[in-house]
Coordinates of C-alpha atoms in Angstrom, one line a residue:
X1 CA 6.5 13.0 34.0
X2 CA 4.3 9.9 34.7
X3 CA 3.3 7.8 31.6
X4 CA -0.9 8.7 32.7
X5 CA 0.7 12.6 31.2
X6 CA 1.0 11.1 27.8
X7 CA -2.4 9.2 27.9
X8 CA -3.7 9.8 24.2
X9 CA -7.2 11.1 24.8
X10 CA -10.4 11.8 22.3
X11 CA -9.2 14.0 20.1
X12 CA -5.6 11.8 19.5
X13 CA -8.3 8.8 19.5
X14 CA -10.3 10.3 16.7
X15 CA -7.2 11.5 15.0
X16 CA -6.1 7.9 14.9
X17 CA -9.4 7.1 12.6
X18 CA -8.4 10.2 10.6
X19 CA -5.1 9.0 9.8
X20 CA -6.6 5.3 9.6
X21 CA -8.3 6.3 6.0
X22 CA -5.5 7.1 4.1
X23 CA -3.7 4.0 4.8
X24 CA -6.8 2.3 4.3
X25 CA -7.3 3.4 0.9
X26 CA -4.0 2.7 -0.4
X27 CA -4.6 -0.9 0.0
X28 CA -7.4 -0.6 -1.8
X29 CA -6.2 1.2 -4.2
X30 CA -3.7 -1.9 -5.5
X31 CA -6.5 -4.5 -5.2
X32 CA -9.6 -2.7 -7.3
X33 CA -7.3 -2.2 -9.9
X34 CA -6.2 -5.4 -10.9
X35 CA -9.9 -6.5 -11.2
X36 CA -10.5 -3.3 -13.3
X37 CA -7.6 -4.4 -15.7
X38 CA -10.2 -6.4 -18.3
X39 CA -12.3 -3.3 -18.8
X40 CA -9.3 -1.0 -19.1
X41 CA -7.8 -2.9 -21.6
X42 CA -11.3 -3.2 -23.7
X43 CA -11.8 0.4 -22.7
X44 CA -8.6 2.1 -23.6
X45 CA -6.6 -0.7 -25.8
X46 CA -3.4 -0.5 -24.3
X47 CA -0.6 -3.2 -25.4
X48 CA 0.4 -5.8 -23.1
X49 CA 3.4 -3.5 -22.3
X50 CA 1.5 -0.6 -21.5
X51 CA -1.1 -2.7 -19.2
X52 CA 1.7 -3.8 -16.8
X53 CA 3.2 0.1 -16.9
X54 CA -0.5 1.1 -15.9
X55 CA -0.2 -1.0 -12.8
X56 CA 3.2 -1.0 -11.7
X57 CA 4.3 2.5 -12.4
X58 CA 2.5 3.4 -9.2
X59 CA 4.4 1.5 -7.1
X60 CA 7.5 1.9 -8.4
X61 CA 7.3 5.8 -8.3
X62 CA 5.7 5.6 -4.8
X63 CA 8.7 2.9 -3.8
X64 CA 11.8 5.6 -5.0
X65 CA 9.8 8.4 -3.0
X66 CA 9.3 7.2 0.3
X67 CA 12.2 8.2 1.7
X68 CA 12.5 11.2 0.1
X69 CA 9.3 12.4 1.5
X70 CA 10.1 11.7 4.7
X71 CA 13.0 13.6 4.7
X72 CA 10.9 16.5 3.7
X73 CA 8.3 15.8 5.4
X74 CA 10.4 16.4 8.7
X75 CA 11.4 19.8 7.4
X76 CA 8.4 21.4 6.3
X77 CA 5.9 19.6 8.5
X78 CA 4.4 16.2 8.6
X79 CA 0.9 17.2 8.7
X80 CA 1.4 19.9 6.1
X81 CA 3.1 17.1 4.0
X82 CA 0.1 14.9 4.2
X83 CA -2.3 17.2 3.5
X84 CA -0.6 18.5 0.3
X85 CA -0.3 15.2 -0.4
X86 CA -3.8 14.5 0.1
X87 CA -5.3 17.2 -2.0
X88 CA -2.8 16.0 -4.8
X89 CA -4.0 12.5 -4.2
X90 CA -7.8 13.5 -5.3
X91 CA -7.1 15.7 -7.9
X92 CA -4.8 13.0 -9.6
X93 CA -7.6 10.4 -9.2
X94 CA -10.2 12.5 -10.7
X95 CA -7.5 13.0 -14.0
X96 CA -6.8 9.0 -13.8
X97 CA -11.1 8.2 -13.7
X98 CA -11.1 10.5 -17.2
X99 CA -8.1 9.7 -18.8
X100 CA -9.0 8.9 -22.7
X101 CA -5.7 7.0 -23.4
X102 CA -3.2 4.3 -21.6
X103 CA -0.1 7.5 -22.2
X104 CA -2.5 9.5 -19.8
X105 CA -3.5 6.5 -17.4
X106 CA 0.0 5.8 -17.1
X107 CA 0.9 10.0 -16.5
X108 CA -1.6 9.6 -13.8
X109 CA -0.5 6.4 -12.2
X110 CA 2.7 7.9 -11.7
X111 CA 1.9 11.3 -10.2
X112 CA -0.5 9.4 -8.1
X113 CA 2.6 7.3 -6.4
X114 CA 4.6 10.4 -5.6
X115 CA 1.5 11.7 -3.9
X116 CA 1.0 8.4 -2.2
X117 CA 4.4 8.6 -0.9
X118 CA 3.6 11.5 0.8
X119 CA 0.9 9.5 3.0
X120 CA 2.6 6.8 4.1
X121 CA 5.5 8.2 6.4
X122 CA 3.6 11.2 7.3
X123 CA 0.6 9.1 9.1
X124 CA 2.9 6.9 11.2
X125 CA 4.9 9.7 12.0
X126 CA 2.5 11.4 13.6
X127 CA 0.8 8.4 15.1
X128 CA 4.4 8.5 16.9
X129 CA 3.7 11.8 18.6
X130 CA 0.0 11.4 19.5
X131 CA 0.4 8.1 20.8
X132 CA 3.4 8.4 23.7
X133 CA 2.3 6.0 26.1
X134 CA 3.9 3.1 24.8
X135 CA 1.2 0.7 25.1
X136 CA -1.4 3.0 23.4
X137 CA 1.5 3.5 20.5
X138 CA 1.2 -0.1 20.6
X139 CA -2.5 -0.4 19.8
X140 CA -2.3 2.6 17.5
X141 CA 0.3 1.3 15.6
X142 CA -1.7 -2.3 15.3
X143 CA -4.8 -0.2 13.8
X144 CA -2.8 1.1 11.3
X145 CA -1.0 -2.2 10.0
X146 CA -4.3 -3.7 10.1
X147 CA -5.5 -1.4 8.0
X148 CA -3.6 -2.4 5.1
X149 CA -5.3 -6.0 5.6
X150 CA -8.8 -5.1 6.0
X151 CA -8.4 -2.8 2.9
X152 CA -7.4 -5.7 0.8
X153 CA -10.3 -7.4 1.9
X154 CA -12.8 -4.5 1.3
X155 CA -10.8 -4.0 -2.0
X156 CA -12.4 -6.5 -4.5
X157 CA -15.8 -6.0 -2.8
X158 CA -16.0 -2.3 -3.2
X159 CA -13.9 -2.5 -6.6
X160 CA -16.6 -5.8 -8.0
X161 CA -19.4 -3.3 -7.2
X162 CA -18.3 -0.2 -8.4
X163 CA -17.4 -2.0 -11.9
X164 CA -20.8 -4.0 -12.1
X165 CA -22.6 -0.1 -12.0
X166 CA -19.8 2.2 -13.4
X167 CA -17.1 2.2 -15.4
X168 CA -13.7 1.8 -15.0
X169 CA -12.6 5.0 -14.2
X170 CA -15.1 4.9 -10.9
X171 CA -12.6 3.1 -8.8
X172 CA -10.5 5.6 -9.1
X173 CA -12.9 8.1 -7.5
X174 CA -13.2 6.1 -3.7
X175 CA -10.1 8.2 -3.2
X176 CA -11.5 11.6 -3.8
X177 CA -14.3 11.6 -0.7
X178 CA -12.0 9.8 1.5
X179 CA -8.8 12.6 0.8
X180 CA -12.0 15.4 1.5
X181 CA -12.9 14.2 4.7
X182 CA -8.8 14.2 5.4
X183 CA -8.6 17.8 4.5
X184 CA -11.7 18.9 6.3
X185 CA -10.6 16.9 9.9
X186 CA -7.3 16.8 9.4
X187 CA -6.3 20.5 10.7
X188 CA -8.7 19.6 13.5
X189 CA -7.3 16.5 14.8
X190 CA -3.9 15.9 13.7
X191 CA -1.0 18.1 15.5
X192 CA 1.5 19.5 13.4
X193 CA 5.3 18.1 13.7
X194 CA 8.7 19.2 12.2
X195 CA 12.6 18.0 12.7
X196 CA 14.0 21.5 13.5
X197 CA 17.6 19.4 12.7
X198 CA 15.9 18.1 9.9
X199 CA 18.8 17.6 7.1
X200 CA 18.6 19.1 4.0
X201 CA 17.2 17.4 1.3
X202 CA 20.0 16.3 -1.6
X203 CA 17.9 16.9 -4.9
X204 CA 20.7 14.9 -6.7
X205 CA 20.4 11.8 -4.4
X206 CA 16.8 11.9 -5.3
X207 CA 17.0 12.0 -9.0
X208 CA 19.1 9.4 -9.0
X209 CA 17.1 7.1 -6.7
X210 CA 14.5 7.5 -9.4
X211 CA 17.2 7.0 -12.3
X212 CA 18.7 3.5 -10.5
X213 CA 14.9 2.2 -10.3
X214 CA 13.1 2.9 -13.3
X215 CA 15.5 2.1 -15.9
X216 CA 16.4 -1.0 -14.7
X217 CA 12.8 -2.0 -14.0
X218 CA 12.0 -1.2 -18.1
X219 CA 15.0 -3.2 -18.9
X220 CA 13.8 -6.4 -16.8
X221 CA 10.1 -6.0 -18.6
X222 CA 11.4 -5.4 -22.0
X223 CA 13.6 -8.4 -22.1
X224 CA 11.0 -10.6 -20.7
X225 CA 8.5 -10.0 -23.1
X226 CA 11.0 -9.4 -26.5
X227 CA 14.7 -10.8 -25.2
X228 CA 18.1 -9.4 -24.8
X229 CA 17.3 -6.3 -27.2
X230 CA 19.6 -3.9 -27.5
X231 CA 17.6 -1.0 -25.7
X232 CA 16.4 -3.1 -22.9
X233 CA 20.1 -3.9 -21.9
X234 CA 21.4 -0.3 -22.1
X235 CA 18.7 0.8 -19.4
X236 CA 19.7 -1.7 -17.0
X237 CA 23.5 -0.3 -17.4
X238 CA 21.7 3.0 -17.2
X239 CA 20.0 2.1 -14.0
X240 CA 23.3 0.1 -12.5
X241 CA 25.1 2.9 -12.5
X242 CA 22.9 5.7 -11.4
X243 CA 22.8 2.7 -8.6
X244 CA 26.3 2.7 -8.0
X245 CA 26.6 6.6 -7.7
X246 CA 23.4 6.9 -5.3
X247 CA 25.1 5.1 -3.0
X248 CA 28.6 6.6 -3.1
X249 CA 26.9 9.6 -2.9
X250 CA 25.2 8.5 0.3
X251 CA 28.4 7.4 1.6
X252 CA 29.7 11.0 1.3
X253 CA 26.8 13.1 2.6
X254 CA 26.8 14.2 6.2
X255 CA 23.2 13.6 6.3
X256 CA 22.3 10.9 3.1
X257 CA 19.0 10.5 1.8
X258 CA 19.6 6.4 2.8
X259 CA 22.1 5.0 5.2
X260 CA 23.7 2.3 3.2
X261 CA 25.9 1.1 6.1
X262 CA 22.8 -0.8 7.0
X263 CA 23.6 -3.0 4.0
X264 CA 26.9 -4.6 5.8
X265 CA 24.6 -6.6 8.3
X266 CA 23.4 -10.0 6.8
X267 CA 20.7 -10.8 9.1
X268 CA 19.4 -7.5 8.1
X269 CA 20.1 -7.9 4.3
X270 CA 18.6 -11.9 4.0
X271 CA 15.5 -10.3 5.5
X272 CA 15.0 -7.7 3.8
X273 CA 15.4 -9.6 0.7
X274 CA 12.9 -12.1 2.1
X275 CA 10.6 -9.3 1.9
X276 CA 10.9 -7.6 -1.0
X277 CA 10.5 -11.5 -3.3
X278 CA 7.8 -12.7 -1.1
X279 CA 5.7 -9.4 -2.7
X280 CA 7.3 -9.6 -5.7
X281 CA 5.6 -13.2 -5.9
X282 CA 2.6 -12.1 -4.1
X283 CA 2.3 -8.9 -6.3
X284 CA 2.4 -10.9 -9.7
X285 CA 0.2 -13.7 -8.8
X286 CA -2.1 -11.5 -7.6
X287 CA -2.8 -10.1 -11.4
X288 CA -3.2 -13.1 -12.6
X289 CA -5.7 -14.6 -10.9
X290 CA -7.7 -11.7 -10.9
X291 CA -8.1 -12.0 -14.8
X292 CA -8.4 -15.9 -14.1
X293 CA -11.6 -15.5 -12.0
X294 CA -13.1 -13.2 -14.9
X295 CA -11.6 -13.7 -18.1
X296 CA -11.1 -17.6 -17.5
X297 CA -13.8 -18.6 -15.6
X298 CA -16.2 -15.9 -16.6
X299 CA -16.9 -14.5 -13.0
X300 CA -18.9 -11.0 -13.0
X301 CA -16.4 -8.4 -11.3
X302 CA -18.2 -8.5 -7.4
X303 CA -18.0 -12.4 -8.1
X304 CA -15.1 -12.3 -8.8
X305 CA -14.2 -10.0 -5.6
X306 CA -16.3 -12.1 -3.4
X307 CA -14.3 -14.9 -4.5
X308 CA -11.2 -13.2 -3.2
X309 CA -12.6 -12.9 0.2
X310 CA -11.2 -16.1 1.9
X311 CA -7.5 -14.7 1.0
X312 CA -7.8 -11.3 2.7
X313 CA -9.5 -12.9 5.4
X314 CA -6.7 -15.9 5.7
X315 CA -4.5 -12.6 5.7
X316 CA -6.3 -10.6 8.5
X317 CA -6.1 -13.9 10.5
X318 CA -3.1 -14.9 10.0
X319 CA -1.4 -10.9 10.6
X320 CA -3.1 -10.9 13.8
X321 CA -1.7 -14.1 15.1
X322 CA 1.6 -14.4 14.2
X323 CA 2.6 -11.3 17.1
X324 CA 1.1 -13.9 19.3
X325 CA 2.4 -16.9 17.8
X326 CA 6.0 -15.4 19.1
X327 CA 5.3 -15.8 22.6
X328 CA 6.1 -18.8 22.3
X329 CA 8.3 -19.6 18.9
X330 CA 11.2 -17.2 17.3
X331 CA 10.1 -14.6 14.8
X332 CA 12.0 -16.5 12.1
X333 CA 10.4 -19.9 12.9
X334 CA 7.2 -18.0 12.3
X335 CA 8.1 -16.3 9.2
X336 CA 9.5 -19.0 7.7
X337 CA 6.6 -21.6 8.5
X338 CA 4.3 -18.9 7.1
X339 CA 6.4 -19.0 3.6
X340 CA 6.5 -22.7 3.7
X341 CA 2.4 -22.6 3.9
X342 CA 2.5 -19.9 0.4
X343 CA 4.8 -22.3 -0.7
X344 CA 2.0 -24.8 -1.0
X345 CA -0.5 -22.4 -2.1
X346 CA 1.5 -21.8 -5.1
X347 CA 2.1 -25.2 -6.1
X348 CA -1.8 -25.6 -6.1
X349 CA -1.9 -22.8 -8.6
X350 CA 0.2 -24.4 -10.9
X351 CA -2.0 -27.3 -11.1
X352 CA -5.5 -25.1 -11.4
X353 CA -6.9 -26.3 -15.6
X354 CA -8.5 -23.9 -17.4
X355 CA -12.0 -25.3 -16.9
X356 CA -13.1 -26.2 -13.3
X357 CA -10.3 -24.8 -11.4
X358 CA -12.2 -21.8 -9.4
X359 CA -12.4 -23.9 -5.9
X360 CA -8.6 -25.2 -6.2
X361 CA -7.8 -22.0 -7.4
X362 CA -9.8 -20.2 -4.1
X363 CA -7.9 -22.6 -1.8
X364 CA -4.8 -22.1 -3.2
X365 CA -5.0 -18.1 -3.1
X366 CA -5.7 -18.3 0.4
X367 CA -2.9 -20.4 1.4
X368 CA -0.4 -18.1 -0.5
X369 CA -1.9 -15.0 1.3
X370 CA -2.4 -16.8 4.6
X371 CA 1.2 -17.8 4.2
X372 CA 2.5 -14.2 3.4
X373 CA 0.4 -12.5 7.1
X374 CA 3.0 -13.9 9.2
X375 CA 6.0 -11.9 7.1
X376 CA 3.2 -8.8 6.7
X377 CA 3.0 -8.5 10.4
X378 CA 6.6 -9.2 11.3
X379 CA 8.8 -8.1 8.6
X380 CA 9.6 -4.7 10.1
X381 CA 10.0 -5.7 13.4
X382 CA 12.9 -8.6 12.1
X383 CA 14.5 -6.0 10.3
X384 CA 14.6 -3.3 12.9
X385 CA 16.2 -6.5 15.5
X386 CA 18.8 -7.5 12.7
X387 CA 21.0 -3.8 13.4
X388 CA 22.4 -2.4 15.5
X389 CA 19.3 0.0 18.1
X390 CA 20.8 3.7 16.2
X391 CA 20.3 2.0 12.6
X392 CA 16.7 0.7 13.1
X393 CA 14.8 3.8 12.4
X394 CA 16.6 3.5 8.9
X395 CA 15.9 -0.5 8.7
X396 CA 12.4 0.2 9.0
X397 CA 12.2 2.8 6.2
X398 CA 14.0 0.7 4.3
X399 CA 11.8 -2.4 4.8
X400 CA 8.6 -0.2 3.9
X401 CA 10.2 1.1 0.7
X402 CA 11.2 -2.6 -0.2
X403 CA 7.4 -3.9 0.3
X404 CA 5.8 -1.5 -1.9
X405 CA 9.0 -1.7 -4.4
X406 CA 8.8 -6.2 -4.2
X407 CA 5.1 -5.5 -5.2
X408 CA 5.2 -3.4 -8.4
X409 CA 8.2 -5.5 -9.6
X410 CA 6.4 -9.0 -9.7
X411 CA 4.0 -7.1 -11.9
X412 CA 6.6 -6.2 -13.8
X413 CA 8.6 -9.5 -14.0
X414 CA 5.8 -12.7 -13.5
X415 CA 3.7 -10.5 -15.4
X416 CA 5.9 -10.5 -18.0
X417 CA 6.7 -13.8 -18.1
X418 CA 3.4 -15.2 -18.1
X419 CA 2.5 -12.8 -21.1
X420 CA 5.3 -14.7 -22.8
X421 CA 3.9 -17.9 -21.6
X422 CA 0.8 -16.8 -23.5
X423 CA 1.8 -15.9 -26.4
X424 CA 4.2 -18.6 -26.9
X425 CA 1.1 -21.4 -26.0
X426 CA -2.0 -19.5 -27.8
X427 CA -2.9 -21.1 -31.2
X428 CA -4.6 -19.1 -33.8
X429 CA -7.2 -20.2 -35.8
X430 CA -6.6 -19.9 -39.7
X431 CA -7.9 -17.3 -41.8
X432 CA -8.0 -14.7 -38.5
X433 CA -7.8 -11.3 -40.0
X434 CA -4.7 -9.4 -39.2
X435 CA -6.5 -6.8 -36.6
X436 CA -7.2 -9.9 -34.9
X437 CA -4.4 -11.7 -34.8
X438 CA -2.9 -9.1 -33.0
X439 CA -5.4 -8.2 -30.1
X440 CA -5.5 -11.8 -29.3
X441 CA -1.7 -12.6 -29.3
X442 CA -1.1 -9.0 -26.9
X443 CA -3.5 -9.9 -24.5
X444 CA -6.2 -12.6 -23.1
X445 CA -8.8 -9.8 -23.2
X446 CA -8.0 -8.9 -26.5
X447 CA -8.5 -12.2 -27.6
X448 CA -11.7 -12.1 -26.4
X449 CA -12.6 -9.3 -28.0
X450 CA -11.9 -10.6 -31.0
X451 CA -13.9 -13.5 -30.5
X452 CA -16.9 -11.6 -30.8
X453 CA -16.1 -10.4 -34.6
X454 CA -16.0 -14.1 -35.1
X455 CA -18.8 -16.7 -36.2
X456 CA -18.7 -20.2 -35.8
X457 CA -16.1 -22.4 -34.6
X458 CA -13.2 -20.3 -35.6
X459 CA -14.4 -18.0 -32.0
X460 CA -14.7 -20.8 -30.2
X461 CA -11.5 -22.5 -30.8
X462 CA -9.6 -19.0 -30.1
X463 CA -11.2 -18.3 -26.8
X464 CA -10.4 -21.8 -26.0
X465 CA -6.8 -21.9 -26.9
X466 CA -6.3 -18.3 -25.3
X467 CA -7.7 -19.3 -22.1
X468 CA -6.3 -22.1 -22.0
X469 CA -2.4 -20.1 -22.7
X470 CA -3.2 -17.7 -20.1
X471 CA -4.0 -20.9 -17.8
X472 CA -0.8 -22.3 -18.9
X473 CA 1.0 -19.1 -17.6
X474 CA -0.9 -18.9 -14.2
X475 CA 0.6 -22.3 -14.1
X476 CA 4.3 -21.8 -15.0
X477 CA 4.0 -18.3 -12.2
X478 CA 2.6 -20.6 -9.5
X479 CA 5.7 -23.0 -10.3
X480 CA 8.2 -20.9 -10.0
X481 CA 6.4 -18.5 -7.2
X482 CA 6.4 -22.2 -5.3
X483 CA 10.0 -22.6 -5.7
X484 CA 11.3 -18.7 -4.8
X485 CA 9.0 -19.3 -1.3
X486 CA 10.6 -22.6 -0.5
X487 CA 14.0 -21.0 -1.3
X488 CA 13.3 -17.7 1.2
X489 CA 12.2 -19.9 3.8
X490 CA 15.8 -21.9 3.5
X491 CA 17.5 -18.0 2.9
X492 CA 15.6 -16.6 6.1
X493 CA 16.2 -19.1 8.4
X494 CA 19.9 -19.8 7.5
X495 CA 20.6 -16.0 7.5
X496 CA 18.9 -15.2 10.6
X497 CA 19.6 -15.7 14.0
X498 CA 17.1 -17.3 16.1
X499 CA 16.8 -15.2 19.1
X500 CA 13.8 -16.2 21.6
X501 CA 10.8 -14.1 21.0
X502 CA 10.9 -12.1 24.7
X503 CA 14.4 -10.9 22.9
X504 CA 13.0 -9.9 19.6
X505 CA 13.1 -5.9 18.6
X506 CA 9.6 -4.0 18.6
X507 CA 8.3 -1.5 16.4
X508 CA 6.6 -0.3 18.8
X509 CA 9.1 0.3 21.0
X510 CA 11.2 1.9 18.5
X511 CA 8.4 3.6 17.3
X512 CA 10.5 7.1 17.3
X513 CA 13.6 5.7 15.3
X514 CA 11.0 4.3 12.9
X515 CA 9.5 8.1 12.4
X516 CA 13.5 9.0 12.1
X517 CA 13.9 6.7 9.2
X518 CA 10.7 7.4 7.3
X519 CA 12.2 11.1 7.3
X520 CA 15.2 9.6 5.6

């Protein structure tokens, strides 16, 4: 059969939109959030603690369930998987809009990441199998990357609106009309697919995915923000060695939930690593300039959005060039130049003051996501060329559940640390009553709040010293975030073989392996 029998025609076309939204929407998803995080935490008063479990639980959840998903997904159906997951998807953001309390936020947060996980693998699965022509898999599978980019972009627009009109909870609702119009066209445009030699799903493999992940997350966050406590340090030991038997446990399935072989290339390993710290630092610098721009500076939420334009834009740009920058230089030169450029970006944050930083600040945001396109656009592609052609389908899975884990953990960990940074720099002024005190030492927006029970120059000097502590933190995460880059530039090229670009793997190419390894 010629390839002009597998030319995608309207209805693949318009399923391609369809499948568009979801991806879409869960970029964002991560971005209106973090500029919601003021109002949820006058709204709601949740402890420092509970704030960064509000945001990160999500991916963390949605991380440990990618592969899982896809695993099911092949055996009861992809588009059946997505649509369930769909419907769950709206229904959990109309209980996250309404929850009353930071326990129920959290609840919903975490729900919502298993249903997210569900979206993820299913849409570029089928994408796969609509699209066989492999140049028109090639511009489908574009649209959908660029999706993630144009979504951040929208994000703060969309998210600064909604929160100058509504309350919080409204940004949670964009997901609800979007996951309708998915149900309604989906069963018209989107063909169904299923692995009949699908393996079976290994319920233990899963619960103990979850059980390596989550404990040792809580332990990192818990001894960042109180020290080596006792509790913090037994859920780490937990999580090692739930880790330890998940993968022996993979080692002795005859079809494993992960392929852990995959872990004996180093090529593969040093970029996947690359990876997953360039979003850890991109994921917990992102929350904190978010609060700078309101909280510090005093921007209005769409200000503040607006203001975060020229990064996802330096994003978009900088996705779409690096596929053609490798015409003519190897993926890894690209890569690394690209981390070498957020290397600078973060060093500018660390020297953004507390009064009169919003243009070094803007400049510096946009190098550090400018820098972070090249890896964005590439990443996948390096890891599926670092193994052997039968592992890549695997490597790619992998690398998806490694960019969505890197981002929830720099939430967990920078955000952690600069909270310490805080409350280690904030002065209080004396007499503060004891309510007070503690609002402003949890959080900068609490000590806001508590600057307007306050008269005179007692509120004056406490907004001052907090914003400038939280300054000082920004500071410290943009120092260190400068130093991980420039180290991941040195781990990626000395890890990584540089192969000319006309040899480099493609996704695209390997587009059905990549569908095998989101199914696990």
């Amino acid at each position: 059969m010629t390839a002009d029998n597998h030319r995608a025609g309207t209805r693949e076309w318009l399923g391609l939109a369809i499948l568009a939204l979801p991806t879409l929407l869960l970029s964002i998803d991560v971005s209106v959030l973090h500029l919601a995080v003021p109002h949820i935490t006058t709204s709601l008063e949740p402890s420092a603690s509970e704030m960064l479990w509000i945001i990160d639980i999500y991916g963390f959840l949605l991380a440990a369930s990618l592969v899982t998903m896809g695993t099911l997904g092949d055996r009861v159906g992809r588009r059946k998987l997505l649509l369930i997951g769909a419907a769950a998807f709206g229904v959990l953001s109309l209980a996250a809009a309404w929850a009353d309390g930071p326990i129920l936020l959290i609840a919903a947060r975490a729900a919502l990441g298993i249903a997210a996980a569900t979206l993820m693998p299913s849409t570029l699965a089928l994408i796969s199998n609509m699209f066989r022509d492999a140049k028109e898999r090639g511009v489908a599978i574009a649209v959908w990357v660029t999706m993630f980019s144009v979504g951040i972009a929208l994000g703060p627009v969309v998210g600064g609106a909604l929160l100058e009109l509504f309350w919080w909870g409204s940004v949670f609702l964009i997901a609800v009309p979007v996951m309708a119009l998915l149900l309604v066209a989906g069963p018209v445009l989107l063909p169904e697919h299923r692995d009949e030699q699908a393996g079976r799903l290994d319920l233990v493999s899963v619960v103990l995915s979850l059980l390596a992940i989550l404990p040792i997350v809580y332990g990192l966050k818990e001894i960042a923000r109180e020290g080596g406590a006792v509790i913090p340090v037994l859920a780490i030991v937990v999580g090692l060695i739930a880790a330890v038997a998940f993968v022996h446990r993979q080692r002795t399935l005859t079809n494993p939930v992960l392929d852990v072989g995959l872990f004996r290339q180093r090529a593969f390993v040093a970029t996947l690593a690359t990876m997953l710290v360039a979003m850890l630092v991109a994921g917990g610098t992102y929350l904190f300039v978010t609060q700078y721009l309101q909280l510090v500076d005093g921007q209005s939420p769409l200000r503040a959005g607006l203001w975060l334009l020229p990064a996802a834009f330096a994003l978009i740009v900088t996705s779409i060039a690096a596929p053609m920058a490798v015409s003519r230089f190897a993926p890894s030169t690209v890569v690394c130049a690209g981390l070498l450029l957020s290397a600078v970006g973060h060093a500018m944050l660390a020297l953004v003051p507390a009064s009169g930083g919003l243009t070094l600040l803007v400049i510096a945001f946009a190098l550090v996501y400018g820098g972070g396109g090249p890896l964005i656009a590439l990443g996948t592609d390096l890891v599926v060329g670092s193994v052997l052609p039968e592992q890549a389908g695997s490597a790619a899975a992998i690398s998806e559940t490694s960019t969505e884990l890197g981002m929830a953990l720099g939430v967990a960990t920078l955000g952690s640390v600069g909270t310490a940074i805080y409350r280690g720099q904030l002065t209080l002024p004396e007499g503060l009553p004891a309510d007070a005190t503690d609002s402003a030492r949890d959080t900068l927006a609490g000590a806001l709040a508590s600057v307007e029970g306050l008269a005179g120059p007692a509120g004056e000097a406490l907004a001052a010293s907090a914003r400038d502590a939280f300054t000082d933190g920004l500071n410290v995460i943009g120092l260190i975030s400068a130093l991980v880059s420039v180290a991941l530039a040195v781990l990626f090229a000395t890890n990584t073989r540089s192969r000319p670009a006309t040899e480099s793997a493609s996704v695209v190419e390997d587009a059905k392996e990549i569908v095998k390894a989101d199914a696990g």
